[in-house]
Amino acid sequence: LTSITMKIACFLLAATLAAIPQCSAFSTNSVLPTRRHVSASSSLQLKTDEQYDGDDRHSPKCELSRRTALSTTFAIIATTASPFLHPIVSNAQDSKGKVVVYGGSGYVGAHACSLLTQQGYAVTSISRSSPETQLARTKSILGTSLSNVDYISLDAGKASLDDLSASMKDATAVISCVGLSPGSQNQKDGNGLVNSRIAQAAKAAGVPKIVYIGVSSTLANGPAKFLLGDYFAGKATAEKSVTSEFGGKNSLIIKPAIIAGGPPGEIRPPGPPGVKAVDVTAVARAAVSGAVGDLIGVIDGNEAIEAL
């Protein structure tokens, strides 16, 4: 190995010194492009890809000294040799970022986790259930396991805010799919207080973006509110907390009416007459778009979700 490394060093050194007179790739006065975001101002905003403002029409001049060449060469040698000296232990550093999904083994959450891993993000799923139960539930929903997702057992309604914040350390975004179904016991706090605590903890942890799955305004303001007042009140509390903690430009609130289907074995109440259900994958795609920074604001209603 030492012999091979020395040969590489000699070759790179000779090549670098010979290239100094016409070198531009390693110039010390290269102009680095700056970045900016462009977004439309509306309730639902689509962020464009980052664009470069730098002017790269002019090639940088050659100002690579012999000393710079030597230091550059040895840096290249160290980089070239390092894979042989230190085997790679984990590919976590290669991900696009860490996204925490509360309720990641639920119906919407499992699909969101799947989409995020496909896009190269490191994903952590948090639920009251054990990691084994979350893994099994995810498999029942998707038909396959997500072995590259970290499953953590944590009760967002009972854990301290410090523990919640610690679970979101270094996260680039949080998606909350946590909530109790209509008619459940303690449905007000189970939808409102729990998600308010998640939003507060995410803000304290320095998470830049949050996505919350709320409920359609059409349903919340319709006749169902007389039967499920606590459910809708809890959802409204959660939406208000998300906006209060993160504002409209760092959050996305998705408000579906009825989501088609459900986890295997789970019986869900029928939706109101005339309300077309939205596919779960459409909701998950919207959530992921918010987590990666492509969508901000509010998406209210199934038609708006499907139109994305």
C-alpha positions as YAML, in Angstrom:
chain: A
units: angstrom
residues:
- id: 1
  name: LEU
  ca: [0.00, 0.00, 0.00]
- id: 2
  name: THR
  ca: [2.85, 2.40, 0.87]
- id: 3
  name: SER
  ca: [4.55, 1.72, -2.43]
- id: 4
  name: ILE
  ca: [1.34, 2.34, -4.37]
- id: 5
  name: THR
  ca: [0.69, 5.57, -2.50]
- id: 6
  name: MET
  ca: [4.19, 6.87, -3.17]
- id: 7
  name: LYS
  ca: [3.88, 6.12, -6.87]
- id: 8
  name: ILE
  ca: [0.58, 8.00, -6.99]
- id: 9
  name: ALA
  ca: [2.22, 10.91, -5.15]
- id: 10
  name: CYS
  ca: [5.11, 11.12, -7.57]
- id: 11
  name: PHE
  ca: [2.84, 10.95, -10.59]
- id: 12
  name: LEU
  ca: [0.45, 13.64, -9.32]
- id: 13
  name: LEU
  ca: [3.32, 15.90, -8.26]
- id: 14
  name: ALA
  ca: [4.97, 15.73, -11.66]
- id: 15
  name: ALA
  ca: [1.70, 16.26, -13.49]
- id: 16
  name: THR
  ca: [0.76, 19.24, -11.33]
- id: 17
  name: LEU
  ca: [4.11, 21.01, -11.68]
- id: 18
  name: ALA
  ca: [4.03, 20.53, -15.42]
- id: 19
  name: ALA
  ca: [0.55, 21.99, -15.64]
- id: 20
  name: ILE
  ca: [1.25, 25.20, -13.72]
- id: 21
  name: PRO
  ca: [1.83, 27.52, -16.72]
- id: 22
  name: GLN
  ca: [-1.56, 26.84, -18.29]
- id: 23
  name: CYS
  ca: [-3.57, 25.79, -15.24]
- id: 24
  name: SER
  ca: [-6.98, 27.42, -14.68]
- id: 25
  name: ALA
  ca: [-8.95, 24.74, -12.84]
- id: 26
  name: PHE
  ca: [-7.12, 25.39, -9.57]
- id: 27
  name: SER
  ca: [-6.92, 29.16, -9.89]
- id: 28
  name: THR
  ca: [-7.08, 31.00, -6.58]
- id: 29
  name: ASN
  ca: [-9.30, 33.78, -7.92]
- id: 30
  name: SER
  ca: [-12.17, 31.65, -9.21]
- id: 31
  name: VAL
  ca: [-15.53, 33.39, -8.91]
- id: 32
  name: LEU
  ca: [-17.96, 31.28, -6.89]
- id: 33
  name: PRO
  ca: [-21.65, 31.65, -7.77]
- id: 34
  name: THR
  ca: [-24.08, 32.94, -5.21]
- id: 35
  name: ARG
  ca: [-27.50, 31.37, -4.70]
- id: 36
  name: ARG
  ca: [-30.97, 32.74, -4.39]
- id: 37
  name: HIS
  ca: [-34.50, 31.41, -4.09]
- id: 38
  name: VAL
  ca: [-37.36, 32.57, -6.24]
- id: 39
  name: SER
  ca: [-40.87, 32.01, -5.00]
- id: 40
  name: ALA
  ca: [-44.33, 33.17, -5.87]
- id: 41
  name: SER
  ca: [-46.29, 35.06, -3.23]
- id: 42
  name: SER
  ca: [-49.60, 33.35, -2.58]
- id: 43
  name: SER
  ca: [-51.26, 31.13, -0.02]
- id: 44
  name: LEU
  ca: [-49.60, 28.16, -1.68]
- id: 45
  name: GLN
  ca: [-46.14, 29.00, -2.94]
- id: 46
  name: LEU
  ca: [-44.01, 26.93, -5.28]
- id: 47
  name: LYS
  ca: [-40.31, 27.42, -4.76]
- id: 48
  name: THR
  ca: [-38.14, 27.18, -7.84]
- id: 49
  name: ASP
  ca: [-34.82, 25.38, -7.91]
- id: 50
  name: GLU
  ca: [-31.84, 27.36, -6.72]
- id: 51
  name: GLN
  ca: [-30.38, 29.50, -9.49]
- id: 52
  name: TYR
  ca: [-26.88, 30.77, -9.92]
- id: 53
  name: ASP
  ca: [-26.27, 34.49, -10.23]
- id: 54
  name: GLY
  ca: [-22.53, 34.18, -10.73]
- id: 55
  name: ASP
  ca: [-21.10, 35.14, -14.10]
- id: 56
  name: ASP
  ca: [-18.97, 32.24, -15.31]
- id: 57
  name: ARG
  ca: [-18.42, 33.53, -18.82]
- id: 58
  name: HIS
  ca: [-14.86, 34.55, -18.04]
- id: 59
  name: SER
  ca: [-12.34, 31.84, -17.34]
- id: 60
  name: PRO
  ca: [-10.22, 32.44, -14.24]
- id: 61
  name: LYS
  ca: [-6.63, 33.48, -14.74]
- id: 62
  name: CYS
  ca: [-3.76, 31.18, -13.89]
- id: 63
  name: GLU
  ca: [-2.36, 32.15, -10.50]
- id: 64
  name: LEU
  ca: [-1.36, 28.75, -9.12]
- id: 65
  name: SER
  ca: [2.05, 29.02, -7.43]
- id: 66
  name: ARG
  ca: [4.44, 26.11, -6.97]
- id: 67
  name: ARG
  ca: [3.72, 26.09, -3.22]
- id: 68
  name: THR
  ca: [-0.05, 25.98, -3.90]
- id: 69
  name: ALA
  ca: [0.49, 23.20, -6.39]
- id: 70
  name: LEU
  ca: [2.36, 21.14, -3.79]
- id: 71
  name: SER
  ca: [-0.30, 21.62, -1.13]
- id: 72
  name: THR
  ca: [-3.04, 20.81, -3.64]
- id: 73
  name: THR
  ca: [-1.21, 17.68, -4.76]
- id: 74
  name: PHE
  ca: [-0.81, 16.33, -1.24]
- id: 75
  name: ALA
  ca: [-4.47, 17.07, -0.52]
- id: 76
  name: ILE
  ca: [-5.39, 15.02, -3.58]
- id: 77
  name: ILE
  ca: [-3.08, 12.22, -2.42]
- id: 78
  name: ALA
  ca: [-4.73, 12.15, 0.99]
- id: 79
  name: THR
  ca: [-8.16, 12.03, -0.58]
- id: 80
  name: THR
  ca: [-7.14, 9.30, -3.03]
- id: 81
  name: ALA
  ca: [-5.51, 7.12, -0.40]
- id: 82
  name: SER
  ca: [-8.12, 7.54, 2.34]
- id: 83
  name: PRO
  ca: [-10.57, 4.92, 1.03]
- id: 84
  name: PHE
  ca: [-7.81, 2.33, 1.30]
- id: 85
  name: LEU
  ca: [-6.74, 3.42, 4.78]
- id: 86
  name: HIS
  ca: [-10.18, 4.01, 6.31]
- id: 87
  name: PRO
  ca: [-13.11, 1.87, 5.10]
- id: 88
  name: ILE
  ca: [-16.48, 3.62, 4.90]
- id: 89
  name: VAL
  ca: [-18.60, 2.78, 7.93]
- id: 90
  name: SER
  ca: [-21.87, 4.58, 7.17]
- id: 91
  name: ASN
  ca: [-23.47, 6.41, 4.26]
- id: 92
  name: ALA
  ca: [-25.51, 8.71, 6.51]
- id: 93
  name: GLN
  ca: [-23.28, 11.64, 5.55]
- id: 94
  name: ASP
  ca: [-24.21, 11.16, 1.91]
- id: 95
  name: SER
  ca: [-27.94, 11.81, 2.42]
- id: 96
  name: LYS
  ca: [-29.61, 15.04, 1.37]
- id: 97
  name: GLY
  ca: [-30.62, 15.71, 4.96]
- id: 98
  name: LYS
  ca: [-32.54, 14.25, 7.87]
- id: 99
  name: VAL
  ca: [-36.34, 14.38, 7.93]
- id: 100
  name: VAL
  ca: [-38.25, 13.36, 11.06]
- id: 101
  name: VAL
  ca: [-41.74, 11.97, 10.48]
- id: 102
  name: TYR
  ca: [-44.03, 11.80, 13.50]
- id: 103
  name: GLY
  ca: [-46.49, 9.02, 12.85]
- id: 104
  name: GLY
  ca: [-44.14, 7.62, 10.23]
- id: 105
  name: SER
  ca: [-45.65, 4.14, 10.42]
- id: 106
  name: GLY
  ca: [-49.20, 5.39, 9.91]
- id: 107
  name: TYR
  ca: [-51.14, 5.48, 6.66]
- id: 108
  name: VAL
  ca: [-49.84, 8.79, 5.31]
- id: 109
  name: GLY
  ca: [-46.57, 8.67, 7.25]
- id: 110
  name: ALA
  ca: [-45.45, 5.33, 5.82]
- id: 111
  name: HIS
  ca: [-45.92, 6.57, 2.27]
- id: 112
  name: ALA
  ca: [-44.08, 9.80, 3.10]
- id: 113
  name: CYS
  ca: [-41.15, 7.86, 4.57]
- id: 114
  name: SER
  ca: [-40.98, 5.71, 1.46]
- id: 115
  name: LEU
  ca: [-40.90, 8.72, -0.87]
- id: 116
  name: LEU
  ca: [-38.25, 10.48, 1.22]
- id: 117
  name: THR
  ca: [-35.90, 7.48, 1.22]
- id: 118
  name: GLN
  ca: [-36.34, 7.15, -2.54]
- id: 119
  name: GLN
  ca: [-35.19, 10.76, -2.88]
- id: 120
  name: GLY
  ca: [-32.06, 10.17, -0.81]
- id: 121
  name: TYR
  ca: [-33.07, 11.58, 2.57]
- id: 122
  name: ALA
  ca: [-32.23, 10.07, 5.93]
- id: 123
  name: VAL
  ca: [-35.56, 9.39, 7.65]
- id: 124
  name: THR
  ca: [-36.51, 8.94, 11.29]
- id: 125
  name: SER
  ca: [-40.00, 7.71, 12.15]
- id: 126
  name: ILE
  ca: [-41.32, 8.49, 15.63]
- id: 127
  name: SER
  ca: [-44.34, 6.85, 17.23]
- id: 128
  name: ARG
  ca: [-45.61, 5.61, 20.59]
- id: 129
  name: SER
  ca: [-45.26, 2.08, 19.22]
- id: 130
  name: SER
  ca: [-42.09, 0.05, 19.47]
- id: 131
  name: PRO
  ca: [-39.66, 0.06, 16.52]
- id: 132
  name: GLU
  ca: [-40.62, -3.55, 15.77]
- id: 133
  name: THR
  ca: [-44.32, -2.69, 15.66]
- id: 134
  name: GLN
  ca: [-43.65, 0.33, 13.45]
- id: 135
  name: LEU
  ca: [-41.63, -1.79, 11.05]
- id: 136
  name: ALA
  ca: [-44.38, -4.41, 10.84]
- id: 137
  name: ARG
  ca: [-47.10, -1.79, 10.41]
- id: 138
  name: THR
  ca: [-45.17, -0.10, 7.63]
- id: 139
  name: LYS
  ca: [-44.82, -3.41, 5.81]
- id: 140
  name: SER
  ca: [-48.57, -4.05, 6.10]
- id: 141
  name: ILE
  ca: [-49.31, -0.66, 4.53]
- id: 142
  name: LEU
  ca: [-46.68, -0.56, 1.79]
- id: 143
  name: GLY
  ca: [-46.31, -4.27, 1.17]
- id: 144
  name: THR
  ca: [-42.61, -3.99, 1.92]
- id: 145
  name: SER
  ca: [-40.36, -2.95, 4.80]
- id: 146
  name: LEU
  ca: [-38.29, 0.23, 4.89]
- id: 147
  name: SER
  ca: [-35.12, -1.09, 6.43]
- id: 148
  name: ASN
  ca: [-33.28, 2.20, 5.89]
- id: 149
  name: VAL
  ca: [-35.64, 4.16, 8.17]
- id: 150
  name: ASP
  ca: [-34.75, 4.70, 11.83]
- id: 151
  name: TYR
  ca: [-37.75, 3.87, 14.04]
- id: 152
  name: ILE
  ca: [-37.91, 5.49, 17.46]
- id: 153
  name: SER
  ca: [-40.49, 4.92, 20.19]
- id: 154
  name: LEU
  ca: [-41.51, 8.22, 21.82]
- id: 155
  name: ASP
  ca: [-44.88, 9.50, 23.04]
- id: 156
  name: ALA
  ca: [-45.21, 13.09, 21.81]
- id: 157
  name: GLY
  ca: [-48.01, 13.69, 24.28]
- id: 158
  name: LYS
  ca: [-46.06, 12.65, 27.37]
- id: 159
  name: ALA
  ca: [-42.36, 13.12, 26.58]
- id: 160
  name: SER
  ca: [-40.64, 16.27, 27.77]
- id: 161
  name: LEU
  ca: [-40.10, 19.07, 25.28]
- id: 162
  name: ASP
  ca: [-36.36, 18.52, 25.69]
- id: 163
  name: ASP
  ca: [-36.71, 14.88, 24.67]
- id: 164
  name: LEU
  ca: [-38.85, 15.85, 21.70]
- id: 165
  name: SER
  ca: [-36.32, 18.44, 20.62]
- id: 166
  name: ALA
  ca: [-33.49, 15.93, 20.99]
- id: 167
  name: SER
  ca: [-35.32, 13.54, 18.64]
- id: 168
  name: MET
  ca: [-35.28, 16.27, 15.98]
- id: 169
  name: LYS
  ca: [-31.64, 17.27, 16.35]
- id: 170
  name: ASP
  ca: [-30.00, 18.16, 13.02]
- id: 171
  name: ALA
  ca: [-33.27, 17.60, 11.13]
- id: 172
  name: THR
  ca: [-33.83, 19.67, 8.00]
- id: 173
  name: ALA
  ca: [-37.60, 19.24, 8.30]
- id: 174
  name: VAL
  ca: [-40.35, 17.64, 10.38]
- id: 175
  name: ILE
  ca: [-43.58, 16.11, 9.10]
- id: 176
  name: SER
  ca: [-46.34, 15.48, 11.62]
- id: 177
  name: CYS
  ca: [-48.98, 12.94, 10.67]
- id: 178
  name: VAL
  ca: [-49.92, 12.45, 14.33]
- id: 179
  name: GLY
  ca: [-53.57, 12.59, 15.29]
- id: 180
  name: LEU
  ca: [-56.57, 10.68, 16.54]
- id: 181
  name: SER
  ca: [-59.40, 9.70, 14.23]
- id: 182
  name: PRO
  ca: [-62.81, 11.36, 14.55]
- id: 183
  name: GLY
  ca: [-64.82, 10.07, 17.49]
- id: 184
  name: SER
  ca: [-61.78, 8.82, 19.40]
- id: 185
  name: GLN
  ca: [-61.42, 9.39, 23.11]
- id: 186
  name: ASN
  ca: [-59.51, 12.59, 23.93]
- id: 187
  name: GLN
  ca: [-59.61, 13.59, 20.27]
- id: 188
  name: LYS
  ca: [-59.20, 17.29, 21.06]
- id: 189
  name: ASP
  ca: [-55.84, 17.08, 22.85]
- id: 190
  name: GLY
  ca: [-54.81, 14.05, 20.80]
- id: 191
  name: ASN
  ca: [-54.91, 16.24, 17.71]
- id: 192
  name: GLY
  ca: [-54.28, 19.69, 19.16]
- id: 193
  name: LEU
  ca: [-52.01, 19.57, 22.20]
- id: 194
  name: VAL
  ca: [-49.78, 16.81, 20.85]
- id: 195
  name: ASN
  ca: [-49.06, 18.61, 17.60]
- id: 196
  name: SER
  ca: [-48.60, 21.92, 19.39]
- id: 197
  name: ARG
  ca: [-45.87, 20.30, 21.48]
- id: 198
  name: ILE
  ca: [-44.23, 18.89, 18.36]
- id: 199
  name: ALA
  ca: [-44.22, 22.34, 16.75]
- id: 200
  name: GLN
  ca: [-42.76, 23.96, 19.88]
- id: 201
  name: ALA
  ca: [-40.05, 21.32, 20.21]
- id: 202
  name: ALA
  ca: [-39.17, 21.55, 16.51]
- id: 203
  name: LYS
  ca: [-38.76, 25.30, 16.82]
- id: 204
  name: ALA
  ca: [-36.56, 24.88, 19.91]
- id: 205
  name: ALA
  ca: [-34.44, 22.30, 18.07]
- id: 206
  name: GLY
  ca: [-33.79, 24.76, 15.24]
- id: 207
  name: VAL
  ca: [-35.63, 22.75, 12.59]
- id: 208
  name: PRO
  ca: [-36.09, 25.08, 9.59]
- id: 209
  name: LYS
  ca: [-39.32, 23.61, 8.15]
- id: 210
  name: ILE
  ca: [-42.43, 21.80, 9.38]
- id: 211
  name: VAL
  ca: [-45.31, 20.08, 7.61]
- id: 212
  name: TYR
  ca: [-48.62, 19.28, 9.30]
- id: 213
  name: ILE
  ca: [-51.56, 17.19, 8.07]
- id: 214
  name: GLY
  ca: [-54.69, 19.07, 9.09]
- id: 215
  name: VAL
  ca: [-58.29, 18.82, 7.90]
- id: 216
  name: SER
  ca: [-60.26, 20.44, 5.10]
- id: 217
  name: SER
  ca: [-62.00, 23.71, 5.92]
- id: 218
  name: THR
  ca: [-65.06, 22.43, 4.07]
- id: 219
  name: LEU
  ca: [-65.42, 19.61, 6.56]
- id: 220
  name: ALA
  ca: [-64.47, 21.70, 9.58]
- id: 221
  name: ASN
  ca: [-67.12, 24.30, 8.77]
- id: 222
  name: GLY
  ca: [-69.79, 21.85, 7.61]
- id: 223
  name: PRO
  ca: [-72.52, 19.97, 9.47]
- id: 224
  name: ALA
  ca: [-69.96, 17.48, 10.81]
- id: 225
  name: LYS
  ca: [-68.69, 20.10, 13.25]
- id: 226
  name: PHE
  ca: [-71.80, 19.58, 15.39]
- id: 227
  name: LEU
  ca: [-70.95, 15.91, 15.86]
- id: 228
  name: LEU
  ca: [-67.16, 16.10, 15.90]
- id: 229
  name: GLY
  ca: [-66.55, 19.50, 17.42]
- id: 230
  name: ASP
  ca: [-63.62, 18.39, 19.58]
- id: 231
  name: TYR
  ca: [-61.91, 16.72, 16.64]
- id: 232
  name: PHE
  ca: [-62.05, 19.84, 14.49]
- id: 233
  name: ALA
  ca: [-61.10, 22.06, 17.45]
- id: 234
  name: GLY
  ca: [-57.99, 19.97, 18.02]
- id: 235
  name: LYS
  ca: [-56.99, 20.20, 14.37]
- id: 236
  name: ALA
  ca: [-57.51, 23.97, 14.43]
- id: 237
  name: THR
  ca: [-55.31, 24.29, 17.51]
- id: 238
  name: ALA
  ca: [-52.53, 22.34, 15.83]
- id: 239
  name: GLU
  ca: [-52.70, 24.42, 12.64]
- id: 240
  name: LYS
  ca: [-52.59, 27.62, 14.67]
- id: 241
  name: SER
  ca: [-49.55, 26.41, 16.63]
- id: 242
  name: VAL
  ca: [-47.66, 25.47, 13.48]
- id: 243
  name: THR
  ca: [-48.28, 28.90, 11.97]
- id: 244
  name: SER
  ca: [-47.43, 30.64, 15.25]
- id: 245
  name: GLU
  ca: [-44.10, 28.84, 15.66]
- id: 246
  name: PHE
  ca: [-42.92, 28.79, 12.04]
- id: 247
  name: GLY
  ca: [-44.93, 31.36, 10.12]
- id: 248
  name: GLY
  ca: [-46.31, 30.82, 6.65]
- id: 249
  name: LYS
  ca: [-42.96, 30.82, 4.86]
- id: 250
  name: ASN
  ca: [-41.40, 27.98, 6.83]
- id: 251
  name: SER
  ca: [-44.38, 25.68, 7.11]
- id: 252
  name: LEU
  ca: [-46.85, 23.74, 5.02]
- id: 253
  name: ILE
  ca: [-50.31, 22.80, 6.24]
- id: 254
  name: ILE
  ca: [-52.06, 20.16, 4.15]
- id: 255
  name: LYS
  ca: [-55.82, 19.99, 4.72]
- id: 256
  name: PRO
  ca: [-57.35, 16.90, 3.11]
- id: 257
  name: ALA
  ca: [-61.02, 16.02, 3.44]
- id: 258
  name: ILE
  ca: [-61.34, 12.25, 3.13]
- id: 259
  name: ILE
  ca: [-58.35, 10.04, 2.32]
- id: 260
  name: ALA
  ca: [-59.14, 6.94, 0.30]
- id: 261
  name: GLY
  ca: [-58.54, 3.58, 1.90]
- id: 262
  name: GLY
  ca: [-56.73, 2.97, 5.14]
- id: 263
  name: PRO
  ca: [-54.30, 0.64, 6.90]
- id: 264
  name: PRO
  ca: [-55.18, -3.06, 6.57]
- id: 265
  name: GLY
  ca: [-57.71, -4.11, 9.19]
- id: 266
  name: GLU
  ca: [-58.65, -0.54, 10.16]
- id: 267
  name: ILE
  ca: [-62.26, 0.48, 9.69]
- id: 268
  name: ARG
  ca: [-62.74, 4.18, 9.09]
- id: 269
  name: PRO
  ca: [-66.01, 6.09, 9.16]
- id: 270
  name: PRO
  ca: [-67.45, 7.00, 5.75]
- id: 271
  name: GLY
  ca: [-67.01, 10.54, 4.49]
- id: 272
  name: PRO
  ca: [-69.80, 13.03, 3.89]
- id: 273
  name: PRO
  ca: [-71.96, 12.42, 0.81]
- id: 274
  name: GLY
  ca: [-70.58, 13.96, -2.36]
- id: 275
  name: VAL
  ca: [-67.02, 14.34, -1.05]
- id: 276
  name: LYS
  ca: [-64.51, 12.61, -3.30]
- id: 277
  name: ALA
  ca: [-61.68, 10.91, -1.43]
- id: 278
  name: VAL
  ca: [-58.07, 11.80, -2.23]
- id: 279
  name: ASP
  ca: [-55.44, 9.12, -2.80]
- id: 280
  name: VAL
  ca: [-53.03, 8.69, 0.10]
- id: 281
  name: THR
  ca: [-50.01, 8.95, -2.18]
- id: 282
  name: ALA
  ca: [-51.12, 12.42, -3.28]
- id: 283
  name: VAL
  ca: [-51.17, 13.57, 0.34]
- id: 284
  name: ALA
  ca: [-47.78, 11.98, 1.00]
- id: 285
  name: ARG
  ca: [-46.26, 13.61, -2.08]
- id: 286
  name: ALA
  ca: [-47.49, 17.00, -0.92]
- id: 287
  name: ALA
  ca: [-46.01, 16.41, 2.53]
- id: 288
  name: VAL
  ca: [-42.64, 15.45, 1.07]
- id: 289
  name: SER
  ca: [-42.69, 18.51, -1.21]
- id: 290
  name: GLY
  ca: [-43.12, 20.66, 1.87]
- id: 291
  name: ALA
  ca: [-40.34, 18.87, 3.74]
- id: 292
  name: VAL
  ca: [-37.82, 19.35, 0.94]
- id: 293
  name: GLY
  ca: [-38.75, 23.03, 0.57]
- id: 294
  name: ASP
  ca: [-40.73, 22.96, -2.67]
- id: 295
  name: LEU
  ca: [-44.07, 23.95, -1.12]
- id: 296
  name: ILE
  ca: [-45.05, 26.37, 1.63]
- id: 297
  name: GLY
  ca: [-48.32, 27.82, 2.87]
- id: 298
  name: VAL
  ca: [-51.68, 26.03, 2.96]
- id: 299
  name: ILE
  ca: [-53.18, 23.41, 0.65]
- id: 300
  name: ASP
  ca: [-56.88, 23.24, 1.50]
- id: 301
  name: GLY
  ca: [-59.10, 20.49, 0.12]
- id: 302
  name: ASN
  ca: [-58.73, 17.34, -1.93]
- id: 303
  name: GLU
  ca: [-58.94, 19.07, -5.30]
- id: 304
  name: ALA
  ca: [-56.06, 21.37, -4.37]
- id: 305
  name: ILE
  ca: [-53.97, 18.42, -3.24]
- id: 306
  name: GLU
  ca: [-54.62, 16.41, -6.40]
- id: 307
  name: ALA
  ca: [-53.85, 19.45, -8.58]
- id: 308
  name: LEU
  ca: [-50.23, 19.62, -7.40]
...
